[in-house]
Every structure is written in C-alpha cells, then in structure tokens.
Amino acid sequence: MGPGESAARHERAAAAAEELLRQHRHKERFAALPSPWEVRDPGFAYAVQGILVERLQALRGTSCCGYKIALTTPAMRRMVGFHDSISGRLLADRVLPSGATIHASDFGRLLIEFEIAFQLGADLPPRREPWSREAILPYVACAFPALEVADDRHADYDALGSSILTLAADNAWNEGLVLGAPVDGLTAGDLLAATGVASIDGREVGRGTGADVLGHPLDALAWLAEHLQERNLSLKAGDLVTTGSLVTSKFPAPGTEVSFEVSGIGSVSLQVR
C-alpha cells in the first residue's frame, strides 16, 4: 500500500470512528456500517477501533488499561452466530469495584457478561514460537471474577454474524468492567476446573467452566498475545484482560442485582439502576 492509499485508508477509518461516536451519542441501533464507512476486513476494523479508542480517551480524560476478548465460548458464539474471537480495549475510567452501580439509562441496551479476568505481572516479550497456556502463565500476576458492562444498542442477533467486523470496530461493545478481589497463586488446573455461576437477584441464570473458554482461560490469553503480535502490539505489566463470557450475555432490568461466583476465585456483583 502506497503513502496515498495509506492516508486515504486512515482518513476513512477516522470517519468511521466518528460515525460510531455519533451513533453512540444518539443511542442508535447497532448495525453494520454502510458505505462510505463499510468495514471490509479485520485490519480496517482494528484501525477504526484504535481511532475510536483514542477519541474516547481524549473525550473522557482516561487511558487504556488492558483488553477484552470476545466470543471465546460455544455459548457466546452460538448467540452471535460467529465462530472466531475478537478483541477490544479496556479504559481505566470504567473499571469499577464489586458492588458498583450501573445506570441502564446510560446505554442503548445494557448487557452484562460473566468472565474470568487476568492482570499481567510482567511485559510479554517477543516470541518466535506460538504462545501456550504453559508459556504465558508465569506472566499472570492474578485472576479476578469479573462482570463486563457492554452496550449492544439493540443489535439484531440474527444478523450479527454478518456485522462482526463492525462489532470489532465498535470496540467489541465494551463499556466497562466490574472486578472482584484479585486472587494469586492459581494453577492451570485451578483455572480449567473453575465453575462460574451467574445470577440475577439471587436466581441462577447460567453457568460455565474455565474449559469453555477456548478450552482454557490461559488459551484465550495466549490467543490474545498472538493476535496482538500480528498487529505489532503486546501485553504489558499491569494490563487487565477479560477472557470471554462463560455464559450468554444477560440484559438486566433496572432495580436488579447481577452477581457472578467463580469457584476457587471468588465473587463479584453490581447493581443496575
């Protein structure tokens, strides 16, 4: 790609990011971006995402603090109709402690996902061999039970599989993260066997295991390391990473409490107002 083509592509990506920001301001329904902002390939999707995240950082006076991985479990892939994973960025101003209150009116349509999250204890170095769960575990400082806050803007899930590149461009719908207490010293076996139970107002609404997350939560982390390396990026010490929802997304109504308990890791909750 020549300099002129590269500049034109960047200009179109910037315009697509501005269109997504406009849609969010007006809480418009999510759909694949039409021409002239159409997202035709993953490289362009992540270029749009990068500009969108830069704009959000500037608008909110915040910084990136990690990544989300989406579509890592069979349940979520069936729900969305797409069978590969995508990533998004986490922003520090929307990382909240357990017990936080979320206002449904702030979103087009609030959804919550139920995840195991990690924090990196050291930078990942460049690596010739593919990352594996065994190779990446020493770089993990701790794990958390986590609730991801997202906004699907009333997406049509029957058509979502064909809109997946726009979903990636739209920062994979991330709007925040609520974390329980960190736990260190977990083994690969602990994470594989962990069972997560999702509840709304104390009633179970779903459950899954660490084995549901690309076979292992650390395999999801290894996938992200490879995915970022392909984009000349890498995980850094302190980065938070969510590994994908163990159960299908839920749409809690105002006045409810959402909780998630993960065996061997702990619990986390939020209030919806």
mmCIF file of N, CA and C in Angstrom, residues 129-138 217-223 225-226:
data_model
loop_
_atom_site.group_PDB
_atom_site.id
_atom_site.type_symbol
_atom_site.label_atom_id
_atom_site.label_comp_id
_atom_site.label_asym_id
_atom_site.label_seq_id
_atom_site.Cartn_x
_atom_site.Cartn_y
_atom_site.Cartn_z
ATOM 1 N N GLU A 129 7.984 -18.769 18.900
ATOM 2 C CA GLU A 129 7.049 -19.878 18.991
ATOM 3 C C GLU A 129 5.673 -19.350 19.396
ATOM 4 N N PRO A 130 4.611 -20.063 19.034
ATOM 5 C CA PRO A 130 3.276 -19.647 19.472
ATOM 6 C C PRO A 130 3.174 -19.644 20.998
ATOM 7 N N TRP A 131 2.435 -18.693 21.534
ATOM 8 C CA TRP A 131 2.186 -18.671 22.968
ATOM 9 C C TRP A 131 1.269 -19.840 23.336
ATOM 10 N N SER A 132 1.529 -20.427 24.488
ATOM 11 C CA SER A 132 0.728 -21.528 25.015
ATOM 12 C C SER A 132 0.330 -21.189 26.444
ATOM 13 N N ARG A 133 -0.596 -21.972 26.999
ATOM 14 C CA ARG A 133 -1.007 -21.710 28.385
ATOM 15 C C ARG A 133 0.176 -21.863 29.346
ATOM 16 N N GLU A 134 1.043 -22.844 29.076
ATOM 17 C CA GLU A 134 2.198 -23.065 29.955
ATOM 18 C C GLU A 134 3.188 -21.907 29.857
ATOM 19 N N ALA A 135 3.376 -21.380 28.653
ATOM 20 C CA ALA A 135 4.341 -20.295 28.462
ATOM 21 C C ALA A 135 3.848 -18.981 29.041
ATOM 22 N N ILE A 136 2.532 -18.768 29.016
ATOM 23 C CA ILE A 136 2.014 -17.461 29.407
ATOM 24 C C ILE A 136 1.683 -17.375 30.893
ATOM 25 N N LEU A 137 1.458 -18.513 31.555
ATOM 26 C CA LEU A 137 1.076 -18.498 32.970
ATOM 27 C C LEU A 137 2.056 -17.727 33.852
ATOM 28 N N PRO A 138 3.381 -17.847 33.685
ATOM 29 C CA PRO A 138 4.292 -17.105 34.568
ATOM 30 C C PRO A 138 4.161 -15.583 34.474
ATOM 31 N N PRO A 217 -8.937 -20.730 30.049
ATOM 32 C CA PRO A 217 -8.772 -19.267 30.067
ATOM 33 C C PRO A 217 -7.379 -18.803 29.649
ATOM 34 N N LEU A 218 -6.354 -19.587 29.972
ATOM 35 C CA LEU A 218 -4.998 -19.208 29.556
ATOM 36 C C LEU A 218 -4.805 -19.369 28.051
ATOM 37 N N ASP A 219 -5.575 -20.269 27.433
ATOM 38 C CA ASP A 219 -5.520 -20.373 25.975
ATOM 39 C C ASP A 219 -6.101 -19.118 25.331
ATOM 40 N N ALA A 220 -7.133 -18.544 25.968
ATOM 41 C CA ALA A 220 -7.671 -17.274 25.473
ATOM 42 C C ALA A 220 -6.620 -16.172 25.588
ATOM 43 N N LEU A 221 -5.908 -16.149 26.711
ATOM 44 C CA LEU A 221 -4.851 -15.153 26.888
ATOM 45 C C LEU A 221 -3.744 -15.350 25.852
ATOM 46 N N ALA A 222 -3.400 -16.603 25.580
ATOM 47 C CA ALA A 222 -2.391 -16.894 24.554
ATOM 48 C C ALA A 222 -2.880 -16.461 23.175
ATOM 49 N N TRP A 223 -4.177 -16.684 22.900
ATOM 50 C CA TRP A 223 -4.749 -16.208 21.626
ATOM 51 C C TRP A 223 -4.564 -14.700 21.499
ATOM 52 N N ALA A 225 -2.340 -12.766 22.941
ATOM 53 C CA ALA A 225 -0.925 -12.441 22.739
ATOM 54 C C ALA A 225 -0.537 -12.593 21.273
ATOM 55 N N GLU A 226 -0.999 -13.669 20.638
ATOM 56 C CA GLU A 226 -0.709 -13.885 19.214
ATOM 57 C C GLU A 226 -1.407 -12.839 18.349
#
